[in-house]
PDB file of C-alpha atoms in Angstrom:
ATOM      1  CA  UNK R   1     112.849  77.602  78.837  1.00  0.00           C
ATOM      2  CA  UNK R   2     112.324  78.473  75.158  1.00  0.00           C
ATOM      3  CA  UNK R   3     108.950  79.924  74.250  1.00  0.00           C
ATOM      4  CA  UNK R   4     107.877  76.968  72.118  1.00  0.00           C
ATOM      5  CA  UNK R   5     108.665  74.395  74.833  1.00  0.00           C
ATOM      6  CA  UNK R   6     106.841  76.354  77.538  1.00  0.00           C
ATOM      7  CA  UNK R   7     103.822  76.727  75.307  1.00  0.00           C
ATOM      8  CA  UNK R   8     103.739  73.070  74.277  1.00  0.00           C
ATOM      9  CA  UNK R   9     104.315  71.710  77.791  1.00  0.00           C
ATOM     10  CA  UNK R  10     102.200  74.134  79.834  1.00  0.00           C
ATOM     11  CA  UNK R  11     100.134  76.298  77.506  1.00  0.00           C
ATOM     12  CA  UNK R  12     101.882  79.364  78.920  1.00  0.00           C
ATOM     13  CA  UNK R  13     104.130  81.904  77.229  1.00  0.00           C
ATOM     14  CA  UNK R  14     106.568  84.056  79.165  1.00  0.00           C
ATOM     15  CA  UNK R  15     108.907  86.882  78.201  1.00  0.00           C
ATOM     16  CA  UNK R  16     111.664  87.954  80.575  1.00  0.00           C
ATOM     17  CA  UNK R  17     112.876  91.399  81.642  1.00  0.00           C
ATOM     18  CA  UNK R  18     116.207  91.354  83.490  1.00  0.00           C
ATOM     19  CA  UNK R  19     116.230  94.035  86.185  1.00  0.00           C
ATOM     20  CA  UNK R  20     119.393  95.478  87.752  1.00  0.00           C
ATOM     21  CA  UNK R  21     119.520  96.972  91.266  1.00  0.00           C
ATOM     22  CA  UNK R  22     120.493 100.628  91.056  1.00  0.00           C
ATOM     23  CA  UNK R  23     122.438 100.897  94.310  1.00  0.00           C
ATOM     24  CA  UNK R  24     124.797  98.143  93.158  1.00  0.00           C
ATOM     25  CA  UNK R  25     126.100 100.537  90.516  1.00  0.00           C
ATOM     26  CA  UNK R  26     126.555 100.623  86.743  1.00  0.00           C
ATOM     27  CA  UNK R  27     129.156  97.841  86.685  1.00  0.00           C
ATOM     28  CA  UNK R  28     126.733  95.360  88.196  1.00  0.00           C
ATOM     29  CA  UNK R  29     124.016  96.568  85.822  1.00  0.00           C
ATOM     30  CA  UNK R  30     126.275  95.928  82.857  1.00  0.00           C
ATOM     31  CA  UNK R  31     126.768  92.347  84.095  1.00  0.00           C
ATOM     32  CA  UNK R  32     123.000  91.846  84.356  1.00  0.00           C
ATOM     33  CA  UNK R  33     122.420  93.321  80.926  1.00  0.00           C
ATOM     34  CA  UNK R  34     125.218  91.164  79.512  1.00  0.00           C
ATOM     35  CA  UNK R  35     123.406  88.097  80.824  1.00  0.00           C
ATOM     36  CA  UNK R  36     120.213  89.382  79.215  1.00  0.00           C
ATOM     37  CA  UNK R  37     121.952  89.699  75.862  1.00  0.00           C
ATOM     38  CA  UNK R  38     123.367  86.182  76.140  1.00  0.00           C
ATOM     39  CA  UNK R  39     119.902  84.769  76.839  1.00  0.00           C
ATOM     40  CA  UNK R  40     117.936  86.553  74.138  1.00  0.00           C
ATOM     41  CA  UNK R  41     117.326  83.144  72.529  1.00  0.00           C
ATOM     42  CA  UNK R  42     115.529  82.117  75.733  1.00  0.00           C
ATOM     43  CA  UNK R  43     112.858  84.828  75.518  1.00  0.00           C
ATOM     44  CA  UNK R  44     114.699  87.619  77.322  1.00  0.00           C
ATOM     45  CA  UNK R  45     113.346  90.734  75.618  1.00  0.00           C
ATOM     46  CA  UNK R  46     114.161  93.725  77.828  1.00  0.00           C
ATOM     47  CA  UNK R  47     116.156  95.207  80.696  1.00  0.00           C
ATOM     48  CA  UNK R  48     115.420  97.670  83.470  1.00  0.00           C
ATOM     49  CA  UNK R  49     116.658  99.141  86.728  1.00  0.00           C
ATOM     50  CA  UNK R  50     114.918  99.157  90.108  1.00  0.00           C
ATOM     51  CA  UNK R  51     115.922  99.818  93.676  1.00  0.00           C
ATOM     52  CA  UNK R  52     116.972 103.066  95.351  1.00  0.00           C
ATOM     53  CA  UNK R  53     116.696 105.890  92.831  1.00  0.00           C
ATOM     54  CA  UNK R  54     118.531 108.344  95.059  1.00  0.00           C
ATOM     55  CA  UNK R  55     121.578 106.069  95.399  1.00  0.00           C
ATOM     56  CA  UNK R  56     121.482 105.146  91.720  1.00  0.00           C
ATOM     57  CA  UNK R  57     120.364 108.054  89.535  1.00  0.00           C
ATOM     58  CA  UNK R  58     119.667 107.160  85.901  1.00  0.00           C
ATOM     59  CA  UNK R  59     122.642 109.075  84.543  1.00  0.00           C
ATOM     60  CA  UNK R  60     124.982 106.421  85.960  1.00  0.00           C
ATOM     61  CA  UNK R  61     123.495 103.802  83.654  1.00  0.00           C
ATOM     62  CA  UNK R  62     123.729 105.592  80.325  1.00  0.00           C
ATOM     63  CA  UNK R  63     126.446 103.325  78.892  1.00  0.00           C
ATOM     64  CA  UNK R  64     124.804 100.139  80.174  1.00  0.00           C
ATOM     65  CA  UNK R  65     121.487 101.108  78.576  1.00  0.00           C
ATOM     66  CA  UNK R  66     123.181 101.987  75.297  1.00  0.00           C
ATOM     67  CA  UNK R  67     124.838  98.569  75.329  1.00  0.00           C
ATOM     68  CA  UNK R  68     121.489  96.821  75.869  1.00  0.00           C
ATOM     69  CA  UNK R  69     119.780  98.840  73.145  1.00  0.00           C
ATOM     70  CA  UNK R  70     122.626  98.180  70.705  1.00  0.00           C
ATOM     71  CA  UNK R  71     122.049  94.453  71.250  1.00  0.00           C
ATOM     72  CA  UNK R  72     118.345  94.635  70.483  1.00  0.00           C
ATOM     73  CA  UNK R  73     116.847  94.657  73.972  1.00  0.00           C
ATOM     74  CA  UNK R  74     113.868  96.807  74.917  1.00  0.00           C
ATOM     75  CA  UNK R  75     114.306  99.331  77.727  1.00  0.00           C
ATOM     76  CA  UNK R  76     112.356  99.981  80.935  1.00  0.00           C
ATOM     77  CA  UNK R  77     113.130 101.713  84.231  1.00  0.00           C
ATOM     78  CA  UNK R  78     111.558 102.255  87.612  1.00  0.00           C
ATOM     79  CA  UNK R  79     111.468 106.007  88.171  1.00  0.00           C
ATOM     80  CA  UNK R  80     109.621 108.571  90.244  1.00  0.00           C
ATOM     81  CA  UNK R  81     108.846 106.081  93.004  1.00  0.00           C
ATOM     82  CA  UNK R  82     111.185 107.323  95.759  1.00  0.00           C
ATOM     83  CA  UNK R  83     112.773 110.240  93.918  1.00  0.00           C
ATOM     84  CA  UNK R  84     111.469 113.367  92.209  1.00  0.00           C
ATOM     85  CA  UNK R  85     110.387 114.105  88.660  1.00  0.00           C
ATOM     86  CA  UNK R  86     114.033 114.451  87.607  1.00  0.00           C
ATOM     87  CA  UNK R  87     114.277 110.676  87.974  1.00  0.00           C
ATOM     88  CA  UNK R  88     111.551 110.222  85.355  1.00  0.00           C
ATOM     89  CA  UNK R  89     113.218 112.721  83.025  1.00  0.00           C
ATOM     90  CA  UNK R  90     116.433 110.767  83.505  1.00  0.00           C
ATOM     91  CA  UNK R  91     114.717 107.511  82.583  1.00  0.00           C
ATOM     92  CA  UNK R  92     113.380 109.093  79.411  1.00  0.00           C
ATOM     93  CA  UNK R  93     116.905 110.262  78.611  1.00  0.00           C
ATOM     94  CA  UNK R  94     117.983 106.622  78.883  1.00  0.00           C
ATOM     95  CA  UNK R  95     115.369 105.973  76.176  1.00  0.00           C
ATOM     96  CA  UNK R  96     113.199 103.923  78.522  1.00  0.00           C
ATOM     97  CA  UNK R  97     110.083 102.845  76.653  1.00  0.00           C
ATOM     98  CA  UNK R  98     108.059 102.178  79.818  1.00  0.00           C
ATOM     99  CA  UNK R  99     108.273 103.701  83.285  1.00  0.00           C
ATOM    100  CA  UNK R 100     107.634 101.754  86.472  1.00  0.00           C
ATOM    101  CA  UNK R 101     105.508 103.763  88.938  1.00  0.00           C
ATOM    102  CA  UNK R 102     106.213 107.353  87.796  1.00  0.00           C
ATOM    103  CA  UNK R 103     104.458 108.893  90.813  1.00  0.00           C
ATOM    104  CA  UNK R 104     106.654 111.986  90.912  1.00  0.00           C
ATOM    105  CA  UNK R 105     105.799 112.966  87.348  1.00  0.00           C
ATOM    106  CA  UNK R 106     102.622 114.529  88.748  1.00  0.00           C
ATOM    107  CA  UNK R 107     104.793 117.277  90.281  1.00  0.00           C
ATOM    108  CA  UNK R 108     105.870 118.466  86.832  1.00  0.00           C
ATOM    109  CA  UNK R 109     103.156 119.522  84.354  1.00  0.00           C
ATOM    110  CA  UNK R 110     105.675 119.688  81.524  1.00  0.00           C
ATOM    111  CA  UNK R 111     106.702 116.108  82.205  1.00  0.00           C
ATOM    112  CA  UNK R 112     103.096 114.887  82.303  1.00  0.00           C
ATOM    113  CA  UNK R 113     102.522 116.587  78.957  1.00  0.00           C
ATOM    114  CA  UNK R 114     105.652 114.936  77.565  1.00  0.00           C
ATOM    115  CA  UNK R 115     104.527 111.491  78.748  1.00  0.00           C
ATOM    116  CA  UNK R 116     101.083 112.026  77.242  1.00  0.00           C
ATOM    117  CA  UNK R 117     102.427 113.305  73.937  1.00  0.00           C
ATOM    118  CA  UNK R 118     104.889 110.446  73.558  1.00  0.00           C
ATOM    119  CA  UNK R 119     102.454 107.881  75.019  1.00  0.00           C
ATOM    120  CA  UNK R 120     105.124 106.455  77.295  1.00  0.00           C
ATOM    121  CA  UNK R 121     103.311 103.870  79.442  1.00  0.00           C
ATOM    122  CA  UNK R 122     103.369 104.258  83.216  1.00  0.00           C
ATOM    123  CA  UNK R 123     103.082 101.008  85.154  1.00  0.00           C
ATOM    124  CA  UNK R 124     100.743 101.983  88.010  1.00  0.00           C
ATOM    125  CA  UNK R 125     100.875  99.845  91.182  1.00  0.00           C
ATOM    126  CA  UNK R 126      98.303 101.203  93.628  1.00  0.00           C
ATOM    127  CA  UNK R 127      98.677  98.784  96.538  1.00  0.00           C
ATOM    128  CA  UNK R 128     102.459  98.671  96.251  1.00  0.00           C
ATOM    129  CA  UNK R 129     102.734 102.461  96.291  1.00  0.00           C
ATOM    130  CA  UNK R 130     100.635 102.623  99.445  1.00  0.00           C
ATOM    131  CA  UNK R 131     102.418  99.847 101.316  1.00  0.00           C
ATOM    132  CA  UNK R 132     105.923 101.058 100.502  1.00  0.00           C
ATOM    133  CA  UNK R 133     104.995 104.578 101.604  1.00  0.00           C
ATOM    134  CA  UNK R 134     105.731 105.988  98.163  1.00  0.00           C
ATOM    135  CA  UNK R 135     102.181 107.371  98.248  1.00  0.00           C
ATOM    136  CA  UNK R 136     100.856 108.485 101.668  1.00  0.00           C
ATOM    137  CA  UNK R 137      97.276 107.528 100.809  1.00  0.00           C
ATOM    138  CA  UNK R 138      95.519 106.179  97.761  1.00  0.00           C
ATOM    139  CA  UNK R 139      93.310 109.256  97.701  1.00  0.00           C
ATOM    140  CA  UNK R 140      96.416 111.252  96.708  1.00  0.00           C
ATOM    141  CA  UNK R 141      97.571 108.814  94.037  1.00  0.00           C
ATOM    142  CA  UNK R 142      97.877 110.504  90.614  1.00  0.00           C
ATOM    143  CA  UNK R 143      96.484 107.568  88.608  1.00  0.00           C
ATOM    144  CA  UNK R 144      93.246 109.316  87.666  1.00  0.00           C
ATOM    145  CA  UNK R 145      95.058 112.595  86.985  1.00  0.00           C
ATOM    146  CA  UNK R 146      97.337 110.822  84.545  1.00  0.00           C
ATOM    147  CA  UNK R 147      94.434 109.104  82.819  1.00  0.00           C
ATOM    148  CA  UNK R 148      92.464 112.337  82.460  1.00  0.00           C
ATOM    149  CA  UNK R 149      95.523 114.102  81.032  1.00  0.00           C
ATOM    150  CA  UNK R 150      95.995 111.478  78.352  1.00  0.00           C
ATOM    151  CA  UNK R 151      98.930 109.542  79.798  1.00  0.00           C
ATOM    152  CA  UNK R 152      98.932 105.845  78.906  1.00  0.00           C
ATOM    153  CA  UNK R 153      98.693 103.968  82.204  1.00  0.00           C
ATOM    154  CA  UNK R 154      98.450 100.283  83.004  1.00  0.00           C
ATOM    155  CA  UNK R 155      97.412  98.627  86.267  1.00  0.00           C
ATOM    156  CA  UNK R 156      99.885  96.219  87.843  1.00  0.00           C
ATOM    157  CA  UNK R 157     100.472  94.248  91.050  1.00  0.00           C
ATOM    158  CA  UNK R 158     104.232  94.904  91.402  1.00  0.00           C
ATOM    159  CA  UNK R 159     104.922  91.860  93.625  1.00  0.00           C
ATOM    160  CA  UNK R 160     101.517  90.283  94.360  1.00  0.00           C
ATOM    161  CA  UNK R 161     102.741  87.953  97.128  1.00  0.00           C
ATOM    162  CA  UNK R 162     104.715  90.651  98.919  1.00  0.00           C
ATOM    163  CA  UNK R 163     101.949  93.255  98.731  1.00  0.00           C
ATOM    164  CA  UNK R 164      99.060  90.815  99.208  1.00  0.00           C
ATOM    165  CA  UNK R 165      97.116  91.852  96.151  1.00  0.00           C
ATOM    166  CA  UNK R 166      96.012  90.567  92.763  1.00  0.00           C
ATOM    167  CA  UNK R 167      95.448  92.166  89.404  1.00  0.00           C
ATOM    168  CA  UNK R 168      91.698  91.851  89.862  1.00  0.00           C
ATOM    169  CA  UNK R 169      92.033  93.684  93.190  1.00  0.00           C
ATOM    170  CA  UNK R 170      93.972  96.522  91.531  1.00  0.00           C
ATOM    171  CA  UNK R 171      91.211  96.970  88.960  1.00  0.00           C
ATOM    172  CA  UNK R 172      88.624  96.929  91.741  1.00  0.00           C
ATOM    173  CA  UNK R 173      90.528  99.609  93.659  1.00  0.00           C
ATOM    174  CA  UNK R 174      90.830 101.770  90.562  1.00  0.00           C
ATOM    175  CA  UNK R 175      87.091 101.661  90.045  1.00  0.00           C
ATOM    176  CA  UNK R 176      86.127 102.165  93.686  1.00  0.00           C
ATOM    177  CA  UNK R 177      88.588 104.946  94.493  1.00  0.00           C
ATOM    178  CA  UNK R 178      88.909 106.848  91.240  1.00  0.00           C
ATOM    179  CA  UNK R 179      85.592 106.315  89.528  1.00  0.00           C
ATOM    180  CA  UNK R 180      86.917 104.451  86.513  1.00  0.00           C
ATOM    181  CA  UNK R 181      83.968 103.112  84.543  1.00  0.00           C
ATOM    182  CA  UNK R 182      83.860  99.632  83.056  1.00  0.00           C
ATOM    183  CA  UNK R 183      84.770 101.185  79.716  1.00  0.00           C
ATOM    184  CA  UNK R 184      87.743 102.952  81.305  1.00  0.00           C
ATOM    185  CA  UNK R 185      88.936  99.670  82.795  1.00  0.00           C
ATOM    186  CA  UNK R 186      88.684  98.014  79.398  1.00  0.00           C
ATOM    187  CA  UNK R 187      90.863 100.811  78.022  1.00  0.00           C
ATOM    188  CA  UNK R 188      93.431 100.206  80.770  1.00  0.00           C
ATOM    189  CA  UNK R 189      93.409  96.489  79.999  1.00  0.00           C
ATOM    190  CA  UNK R 190      93.967  97.200  76.309  1.00  0.00           C
ATOM    191  CA  UNK R 191      96.841  99.490  77.291  1.00  0.00           C
ATOM    192  CA  UNK R 192      98.556  96.552  78.968  1.00  0.00           C
ATOM    193  CA  UNK R 193      98.700  94.711  75.643  1.00  0.00           C
ATOM    194  CA  UNK R 194      99.733  97.814  73.731  1.00  0.00           C
ATOM    195  CA  UNK R 195     102.525  98.558  76.230  1.00  0.00           C
ATOM    196  CA  UNK R 196     103.843  95.004  76.262  1.00  0.00           C
ATOM    197  CA  UNK R 197     106.985  93.902  74.454  1.00  0.00           C
ATOM    198  CA  UNK R 198     105.119  91.249  72.510  1.00  0.00           C
ATOM    199  CA  UNK R 199     105.671  91.094  68.743  1.00  0.00           C
ATOM    200  CA  UNK R 200     103.132  93.200  66.873  1.00  0.00           C
ATOM    201  CA  UNK R 201     101.261  90.199  65.474  1.00  0.00           C
ATOM    202  CA  UNK R 202     100.836  88.665  68.932  1.00  0.00           C
ATOM    203  CA  UNK R 203      99.612  91.977  70.333  1.00  0.00           C
ATOM    204  CA  UNK R 204      96.979  92.106  67.621  1.00  0.00           C
ATOM    205  CA  UNK R 205      95.924  88.516  68.304  1.00  0.00           C
ATOM    206  CA  UNK R 206      95.469  89.146  72.023  1.00  0.00           C
ATOM    207  CA  UNK R 207      93.727  92.476  71.483  1.00  0.00           C
ATOM    208  CA  UNK R 208      91.255  90.828  69.137  1.00  0.00           C
ATOM    209  CA  UNK R 209      90.618  88.070  71.681  1.00  0.00           C
ATOM    210  CA  UNK R 210      90.149  90.658  74.416  1.00  0.00           C
ATOM    211  CA  UNK R 211      87.744  92.769  72.345  1.00  0.00           C
ATOM    212  CA  UNK R 212      85.714  89.694  71.455  1.00  0.00           C
ATOM    213  CA  UNK R 213      85.460  88.692  75.123  1.00  0.00           C
ATOM    214  CA  UNK R 214      84.614  92.255  76.207  1.00  0.00           C
ATOM    215  CA  UNK R 215      81.809  92.410  73.659  1.00  0.00           C
ATOM    216  CA  UNK R 216      80.067  89.556  75.506  1.00  0.00           C
ATOM    217  CA  UNK R 217      80.269  91.094  78.991  1.00  0.00           C
TER     218      UNK R 217
END
C-alpha cells in the first residue's frame, strides 16, 4: 500500500525492509532483493539477511548486496547472533548500515571501537536473545557495555508475538537490569529515530515531537 494511502486511510506510515534467509543461498537472496527493487514505489526502502549465519556467511551475498545498493536500497544485516565477531565484520564489509543483534562484537575490542567510531547502530533485542539462547542470561548481555563504549544501540522487540514481549517491556528490562536512567532511555529512543531509514526531514519532525513530549514528562 503506498505511503499516502496508508496515511490517509489509517493514520499510519510504514516502510518495508525485505529480508532474505541466509541458508537459502545468494541466488534466493538476489530474488528477494529483486522484488524489493521492483517495489520501491510501494515504500520498500531496504534489504537485509537473517537466518543461520554459519550456513550463510556474509561473503556469499556480496554481489546481491551490491545489486541492492546500486538500485538505491538501504542495507542491513543480522550478524553476531549465532556466529562470532567475524560475522559482524563481514556485514560491515557488505556495507550494512545497521546490524541486527551484534552480540558477538563484544568479543572483539577492535570491532567495538569500529562500531563506535562509525556509529553503526546495533539493534538490541534483549528478550529475543535470551529466548533463542543466543545469550545465556541477560546479566551477560553486552548492551550496557556497548552503550558505555559509545556504540549507538537501539532497543527492539525482534518478533513481539513470538517472544512474548513489547517495546515498553524491553525498555523496562534495560532499566531494571542495566541501570539505564530515564535520560539514558530517552537517548536510546532518539537513537531509534536517528537509525531509521526515514527521510531526513521526517526524522527531524519526529525527533522534535519526541523532544517536546519528553520535556513534559
